[in-house]
Amino acid sequence: MSGPDGGIHPDEDARVRKEPEQASIISQFALPIYRPTQAEQYAGRVREMWVSAGNEPPGPDSGDSGAWDLVMATVSSNISLIGAALADPISQADAGLPGDARTVQLLVSAAAEQLTAETAPLFISGTLASTVERLQQDIGRTEEVTRERITDIVVQGLEPLRGNQRVVPLIPPLLGYLDADRRPRRIGIYQTVGLVAQLMTGLDDRQSRLMRIFIYHYALMGVWHLLQEPTVPFDNAARQVLSVAAGNAGNNLWVILPDRVLGAGGADVVRTLRTILAATVRDLPVQENRAAELLSALGLEHSKPRAALTVLDELGTLAGPWTEDAADMARIESSSAVTALAAESAVHQVPARLFNAAVSLQRLAEPDAPGSLRARMLLYTLGMRWAFNLGADLPDALFRLDGLDCAAGFLRALRQYQEEGHIQQQQQWTSVLGLASALSQVPRLVPRGSPALAARLRNLADSAERVRIPGAASVTAMNLRELGELTDVTEAAIDALRPSGNTPQLQDLLLDTATVLRGAFEETLSQARFGLSDMVDSAIELRNHPREEFLKAYQPFIEPAASGLGTGPPVAAGAASADEWQTMASIMLRDPGSLVPALRQV
Amino acid sequence: MTAASRGVRAVQGLAWRLRQLLVVAALALALLMLTADRLCASGWPPWLADHLPSGILSMTPPGALPGVYPLAALVLIVIVAYSAYLWLPWLAWLVPVLAAAASIMLVVDLPDALNHSKTATVDLWARIPAALILAMVFAKILLLHRHATWAHARGRAAQPPYRLLPCQQDDVDKLRRLIRDANYDRVLPIQGRQGEGKSFLVQQLKQEWDLDPAAPAVVVVDVWQQQKEADLQAAIFESLLSHPAYMAHLNWLRVPAIFLLERWVTALREARSSLALGPRNSRANFELRFDIPSIQWQRHLERIIAHSKAARGGTVVVLDELDRAAPAVTQAALTLARRSVAISNVTVIIPYVHAQVRYKVFNPMQTVLPDLASSMDAVLYDDRFGRQVAGDVDTGSAETVLEFWDDLRSKFSVERRNLSSSSSDDSGEHQLSAPEGAQKSAANVFSRRNREDQPLAHLDGFLGKPPVGADALAMALRFGVFAAAPWPRRERLQRLFEEKYLSPAGIIVRPPGPKDLAAMVTTHFPSLARLACALLSPAPATDQPAQANLSTVGDAVQQGLGNWLTMKDKLVRPPIRALLGILHENLSMANSLAEERHVSLSPQQVATIVLAAYDAASLAYGAGGGTA
């Protein structure tokens, strides 16, 4: 996921999680098949016609149950006439799932786990649509079936299509359907709203990002109004919704801004959103003393170590709005890699964060200076360290965990180092050049897979070929049969690159990583002072009263109150016009009456 | 109704009465003249003549001019005959009666009229030609009687005019334009599914144009009612001649008198046989063959249409119910449309269901009329032998007609042997055997493939009675080329068959859409509107369903169906007749249930029932009966 600035954007790393306890249960279920009767199929069809003719969706709470029953009794006589024809257009995948809403939710989760982006549409347009059709009839009849729950079920069913363009047409009906839920609002519904937005994670076009910002704004605005009531607690659920929505809205807004620099228009709006994230997000699950130990190793000691670690974790994910100083940016980004490891929350992003930090160093005043290049090499090798340690196998380490990008970056930096003539004594560099030699063998060890992956591997081989590797440092493919052997070569290179006086602590790789990072910035780059420490301090301070901070910080985006929708962050940031925002609102908040037609179209 | 229109109506009524009075007066005068002639000329009947005052008898013209009164009466009858059928149909029976009486009196009086001096006897010489001429006139009056009474009966049986639905109005407008477009093909097909309202369109046009003297004369021929091609020709004539435009202004006098016997002539021609003369039980019979001359339909048709100035806007012949007729009649209708009826100033309209016409007419496996059959065989021949690439010329590799025929015969002989060996009942007496040396490996491959692909039922007929001569080649082409052709090629052949007979459909009847459905339940079909209205909630003030709500039903139906068709974009819209039936059923049932349950519905809820009926009609009938 390389961004336009060469870095890797950790897009929407924070996710809403609802009822996580289901995960262990759903694997016990196989995908069941239920074929509805012709009468049930026809009832669903008539229901769609009922809504098409301008009636409120039928149900006991609609006030039209007598009329609905009469219409159904009337047109049921048509089934004998159209039975065969009726079955045909609906029959392709028309099985519905049995049971109550909770059972259905488990079954849909189970089904979604078994499906892929290719097989899911049949399930969604058939089984899921039929199931939703049945459940919709129970809205109002039983407490457990609500629009919110049905949306939860649908979102789970759509999980195989996450990041797929096919999911986009479903987003407006989902939000519109949820918006029309007339029950008193609770925080849970905004968790569902967040889930809807995250179905589009991975879609990088402007329109998709704007849609996501709109949905996150909808959630933030909803929670803002809820929190006006003092009796509503600012609990973990509220924190989760706010931090996810504000953080992700800030991320997406930053990407669609015309100029992504500290002083550019709109950066202040991004900072506000990211500040809300830092103020409201729950503390990382790290012991205070461990947090203090890690901060000390990083050279960023603080009196509230866990809070500091939490703030570093969030702000380091997107440092651009806060600073233009390359060293500070790289330092906070690399620190966020340490915090992610400490919290064990987003460890798959660790190599990417280190890679981003290395890329940020290219903006130093003298990027070709030996210290700068050594620091970059160090960050890349640390990225490889964690990719190889966390990866299940070599392809996993290289592709899923971004080890390949780190390796390519390392080779480029090493070649530049050689070309600048900084290597005086070949002897000291044997381990580093050995890593380059080992990386040149990697393309032979990995199955090529898709053409895109094959091209990336070819680039790696090309980069490796440009590095001059003496015979003594050569590593053959025969020595690299296992991932562990590549890890050893990487560790040797880190030892060779680490600052003098910095001794390896292989028993605690995380602490060692933090120590190496400190050395890289303070000694190799001679940047003893961390320029963002004041900003971190103030963010930590805001965490003492997050509710008030959120209500105050987000109020400008709610206003004018009469609009109902508020200005919204993109309009305030100049990334979208007011008309565009209103058009989006009219599309996204229109009640479709039923989710079935949209699901059938998938 | 305004005072002006009431005035116009009163004037029209007065004119109508005046015309009736004039006709009555003319008939009375004719009767009086005939009576006077009898009384004065011959004192007949004596019981009346003897009792009449002498003054009256002396007032009559002298007997020096016998026959003047009957002649005058006959002329008068001829002049007012059509008007009598038009204005006084209940009294029109007097026309042939008076004409017959006048003719007889003329024949009786003629010798006296010609022979005042009594010097020579001219009885027979005068009476025979007079009788012949008068018989012809009388035959034409009888034909007028037949056509006029038929037209009157059909006029009374005609359906009352309905308001056209929006989609139908567009179709009628287009039809009107195409008929008046001189550059358009004179055979104008209207394509649609069963119950789609094709006949309704032309009937509406007829009703409209019958009221307009400047418009074309529309003549509708019910092809379904005819048994044979000759019947069809007669029916076209009868329909044409019974149209007011062809009867008015003494046009009926142009009709050939022989048409009075048209059906008899046709029947006699078909019953013709050889007459055997000779002693009973003797083989030495004398056989006399005789043939009855046929009526020259085409010549008469062209003459009548050419000389008729009455139909100033032209003539439109509609060959209706084409696809319900027997295949032979359908074929005859289509060939007649091109070959015979489509002459200058005549447009032939053919409403048809494409699939039906394909099966009944353009199907080489059917028994077809010779001209159709030869056209189709020519297409098949060209497809099989006329498309060799240039490189094949004189190379000896191209298949000859004989080889093709031999291959087919081989194929069927193999089939036949298989059939014989599997069935002990099959005597095999009709087996075809390939000529020696004709068995080719290609033929064997062909036969094997066909044995797998084709059911044995296909052998019936073709193998049972082996054709000979030209029939053999035709059968080989039909079975070997058409029946064995895969779908895309068969479709191409079918289109080539149709090309010469059916031009591309001028009008493809459009199925009802949202606007039409709304019109059906609110304005155009009062019975449906009543049913829909009865379902609605009563208006608070009157305790009656508010009429305004019905227009809301229309809006909801239009909007709802628009949404529904957007959602179900593959739904094939239904034919009107099927839709009407289901709408009636659903709305009637809803009324019963509403009465039973004491429930009333909102306009949107009524619209749901209407939508469901439309949807059911679409699912059940949308895909049937050809393309929509």
JSON list of N, CA, C and O in Angstrom, two decimals, chain A residues 95-117:
[
{"chain": "A", "resi": 95, "resn": "ALA", "atom": "N", "xyz": [-31.67, -19.50, -1.11]},
{"chain": "A", "resi": 95, "resn": "ALA", "atom": "CA", "xyz": [-31.86, -20.12, 0.20]},
{"chain": "A", "resi": 95, "resn": "ALA", "atom": "C", "xyz": [-31.71, -19.07, 1.29]},
{"chain": "A", "resi": 95, "resn": "ALA", "atom": "O", "xyz": [-30.86, -18.20, 1.22]},
{"chain": "A", "resi": 96, "resn": "GLY", "atom": "N", "xyz": [-32.57, -19.15, 2.27]},
{"chain": "A", "resi": 96, "resn": "GLY", "atom": "CA", "xyz": [-32.45, -18.24, 3.40]},
{"chain": "A", "resi": 96, "resn": "GLY", "atom": "C", "xyz": [-31.94, -19.03, 4.61]},
{"chain": "A", "resi": 96, "resn": "GLY", "atom": "O", "xyz": [-32.01, -20.25, 4.65]},
{"chain": "A", "resi": 97, "resn": "LEU", "atom": "N", "xyz": [-31.41, -18.31, 5.59]},
{"chain": "A", "resi": 97, "resn": "LEU", "atom": "CA", "xyz": [-30.89, -18.99, 6.78]},
{"chain": "A", "resi": 97, "resn": "LEU", "atom": "C", "xyz": [-31.99, -19.05, 7.84]},
{"chain": "A", "resi": 97, "resn": "LEU", "atom": "O", "xyz": [-32.70, -18.07, 8.05]},
{"chain": "A", "resi": 98, "resn": "PRO", "atom": "N", "xyz": [-32.12, -20.19, 8.51]},
{"chain": "A", "resi": 98, "resn": "PRO", "atom": "CA", "xyz": [-33.18, -20.34, 9.50]},
{"chain": "A", "resi": 98, "resn": "PRO", "atom": "C", "xyz": [-32.74, -19.79, 10.86]},
{"chain": "A", "resi": 98, "resn": "PRO", "atom": "O", "xyz": [-31.58, -19.47, 11.07]},
{"chain": "A", "resi": 99, "resn": "GLY", "atom": "N", "xyz": [-33.71, -19.71, 11.74]},
{"chain": "A", "resi": 99, "resn": "GLY", "atom": "CA", "xyz": [-33.40, -19.37, 13.13]},
{"chain": "A", "resi": 99, "resn": "GLY", "atom": "C", "xyz": [-33.63, -17.90, 13.44]},
{"chain": "A", "resi": 99, "resn": "GLY", "atom": "O", "xyz": [-33.94, -17.10, 12.56]},
{"chain": "A", "resi": 100, "resn": "ASP", "atom": "N", "xyz": [-33.45, -17.59, 14.73]},
{"chain": "A", "resi": 100, "resn": "ASP", "atom": "CA", "xyz": [-33.66, -16.22, 15.14]},
{"chain": "A", "resi": 100, "resn": "ASP", "atom": "C", "xyz": [-32.47, -15.34, 14.74]},
{"chain": "A", "resi": 100, "resn": "ASP", "atom": "O", "xyz": [-31.49, -15.83, 14.15]},
{"chain": "A", "resi": 101, "resn": "ALA", "atom": "N", "xyz": [-32.55, -14.07, 15.06]},
{"chain": "A", "resi": 101, "resn": "ALA", "atom": "CA", "xyz": [-31.54, -13.14, 14.57]},
{"chain": "A", "resi": 101, "resn": "ALA", "atom": "C", "xyz": [-30.14, -13.48, 15.06]},
{"chain": "A", "resi": 101, "resn": "ALA", "atom": "O", "xyz": [-29.16, -13.37, 14.31]},
{"chain": "A", "resi": 102, "resn": "ARG", "atom": "N", "xyz": [-30.05, -13.92, 16.32]},
{"chain": "A", "resi": 102, "resn": "ARG", "atom": "CA", "xyz": [-28.72, -14.23, 16.85]},
{"chain": "A", "resi": 102, "resn": "ARG", "atom": "C", "xyz": [-28.12, -15.42, 16.12]},
{"chain": "A", "resi": 102, "resn": "ARG", "atom": "O", "xyz": [-26.93, -15.45, 15.78]},
{"chain": "A", "resi": 103, "resn": "THR", "atom": "N", "xyz": [-28.97, -16.43, 15.90]},
{"chain": "A", "resi": 103, "resn": "THR", "atom": "CA", "xyz": [-28.49, -17.61, 15.18]},
{"chain": "A", "resi": 103, "resn": "THR", "atom": "C", "xyz": [-28.05, -17.23, 13.77]},
{"chain": "A", "resi": 103, "resn": "THR", "atom": "O", "xyz": [-26.99, -17.65, 13.29]},
{"chain": "A", "resi": 104, "resn": "VAL", "atom": "N", "xyz": [-28.89, -16.41, 13.16]},
{"chain": "A", "resi": 104, "resn": "VAL", "atom": "CA", "xyz": [-28.57, -15.98, 11.80]},
{"chain": "A", "resi": 104, "resn": "VAL", "atom": "C", "xyz": [-27.23, -15.25, 11.77]},
{"chain": "A", "resi": 104, "resn": "VAL", "atom": "O", "xyz": [-26.40, -15.45, 10.89]},
{"chain": "A", "resi": 105, "resn": "GLN", "atom": "N", "xyz": [-27.02, -14.43, 12.78]},
{"chain": "A", "resi": 105, "resn": "GLN", "atom": "CA", "xyz": [-25.78, -13.66, 12.83]},
{"chain": "A", "resi": 105, "resn": "GLN", "atom": "C", "xyz": [-24.56, -14.59, 12.89]},
{"chain": "A", "resi": 105, "resn": "GLN", "atom": "O", "xyz": [-23.56, -14.37, 12.20]},
{"chain": "A", "resi": 106, "resn": "LEU", "atom": "N", "xyz": [-24.68, -15.63, 13.69]},
{"chain": "A", "resi": 106, "resn": "LEU", "atom": "CA", "xyz": [-23.59, -16.61, 13.77]},
{"chain": "A", "resi": 106, "resn": "LEU", "atom": "C", "xyz": [-23.40, -17.33, 12.43]},
{"chain": "A", "resi": 106, "resn": "LEU", "atom": "O", "xyz": [-22.28, -17.53, 11.97]},
{"chain": "A", "resi": 107, "resn": "LEU", "atom": "N", "xyz": [-24.53, -17.71, 11.83]},
{"chain": "A", "resi": 107, "resn": "LEU", "atom": "CA", "xyz": [-24.45, -18.45, 10.59]},
{"chain": "A", "resi": 107, "resn": "LEU", "atom": "C", "xyz": [-23.86, -17.59, 9.46]},
{"chain": "A", "resi": 107, "resn": "LEU", "atom": "O", "xyz": [-23.07, -18.07, 8.65]},
{"chain": "A", "resi": 108, "resn": "VAL", "atom": "N", "xyz": [-24.24, -16.33, 9.45]},
{"chain": "A", "resi": 108, "resn": "VAL", "atom": "CA", "xyz": [-23.71, -15.45, 8.40]},
{"chain": "A", "resi": 108, "resn": "VAL", "atom": "C", "xyz": [-22.21, -15.26, 8.59]},
{"chain": "A", "resi": 108, "resn": "VAL", "atom": "O", "xyz": [-21.43, -15.29, 7.63]},
{"chain": "A", "resi": 109, "resn": "SER", "atom": "N", "xyz": [-21.78, -15.13, 9.84]},
{"chain": "A", "resi": 109, "resn": "SER", "atom": "CA", "xyz": [-20.35, -15.00, 10.10]},
{"chain": "A", "resi": 109, "resn": "SER", "atom": "C", "xyz": [-19.62, -16.25, 9.64]},
{"chain": "A", "resi": 109, "resn": "SER", "atom": "O", "xyz": [-18.54, -16.18, 9.03]},
{"chain": "A", "resi": 110, "resn": "ALA", "atom": "N", "xyz": [-20.23, -17.40, 9.93]},
{"chain": "A", "resi": 110, "resn": "ALA", "atom": "CA", "xyz": [-19.62, -18.67, 9.50]},
{"chain": "A", "resi": 110, "resn": "ALA", "atom": "C", "xyz": [-19.54, -18.74, 7.99]},
{"chain": "A", "resi": 110, "resn": "ALA", "atom": "O", "xyz": [-18.53, -19.15, 7.42]},
{"chain": "A", "resi": 111, "resn": "ALA", "atom": "N", "xyz": [-20.62, -18.33, 7.36]},
{"chain": "A", "resi": 111, "resn": "ALA", "atom": "CA", "xyz": [-20.65, -18.38, 5.89]},
{"chain": "A", "resi": 111, "resn": "ALA", "atom": "C", "xyz": [-19.60, -17.43, 5.32]},
{"chain": "A", "resi": 111, "resn": "ALA", "atom": "O", "xyz": [-18.87, -17.77, 4.39]},
{"chain": "A", "resi": 112, "resn": "ALA", "atom": "N", "xyz": [-19.51, -16.23, 5.91]},
{"chain": "A", "resi": 112, "resn": "ALA", "atom": "CA", "xyz": [-18.58, -15.22, 5.38]},
{"chain": "A", "resi": 112, "resn": "ALA", "atom": "C", "xyz": [-17.13, -15.71, 5.47]},
{"chain": "A", "resi": 112, "resn": "ALA", "atom": "O", "xyz": [-16.31, -15.40, 4.61]},
{"chain": "A", "resi": 113, "resn": "GLU", "atom": "N", "xyz": [-16.85, -16.50, 6.50]},
{"chain": "A", "resi": 113, "resn": "GLU", "atom": "CA", "xyz": [-15.49, -17.03, 6.63]},
{"chain": "A", "resi": 113, "resn": "GLU", "atom": "C", "xyz": [-15.15, -18.01, 5.52]},
{"chain": "A", "resi": 113, "resn": "GLU", "atom": "O", "xyz": [-14.00, -18.19, 5.16]},
{"chain": "A", "resi": 114, "resn": "GLN", "atom": "N", "xyz": [-16.18, -18.68, 5.02]},
{"chain": "A", "resi": 114, "resn": "GLN", "atom": "CA", "xyz": [-15.95, -19.70, 3.99]},
{"chain": "A", "resi": 114, "resn": "GLN", "atom": "C", "xyz": [-15.95, -19.12, 2.58]},
{"chain": "A", "resi": 114, "resn": "GLN", "atom": "O", "xyz": [-15.63, -19.81, 1.63]},
{"chain": "A", "resi": 115, "resn": "LEU", "atom": "N", "xyz": [-16.36, -17.87, 2.47]},
{"chain": "A", "resi": 115, "resn": "LEU", "atom": "CA", "xyz": [-16.54, -17.31, 1.13]},
{"chain": "A", "resi": 115, "resn": "LEU", "atom": "C", "xyz": [-15.37, -16.43, 0.71]},
{"chain": "A", "resi": 115, "resn": "LEU", "atom": "O", "xyz": [-14.63, -15.92, 1.55]},
{"chain": "A", "resi": 116, "resn": "THR", "atom": "N", "xyz": [-15.24, -16.28, -0.59]},
{"chain": "A", "resi": 116, "resn": "THR", "atom": "CA", "xyz": [-14.23, -15.38, -1.14]},
{"chain": "A", "resi": 116, "resn": "THR", "atom": "C", "xyz": [-14.95, -14.26, -1.90]},
{"chain": "A", "resi": 116, "resn": "THR", "atom": "O", "xyz": [-16.17, -14.30, -2.04]},
{"chain": "A", "resi": 117, "resn": "ALA", "atom": "N", "xyz": [-14.15, -13.33, -2.40]},
{"chain": "A", "resi": 117, "resn": "ALA", "atom": "CA", "xyz": [-14.77, -12.23, -3.16]},
{"chain": "A", "resi": 117, "resn": "ALA", "atom": "C", "xyz": [-15.48, -12.76, -4.41]},
{"chain": "A", "resi": 117, "resn": "ALA", "atom": "O", "xyz": [-16.42, -12.13, -4.90]}
]
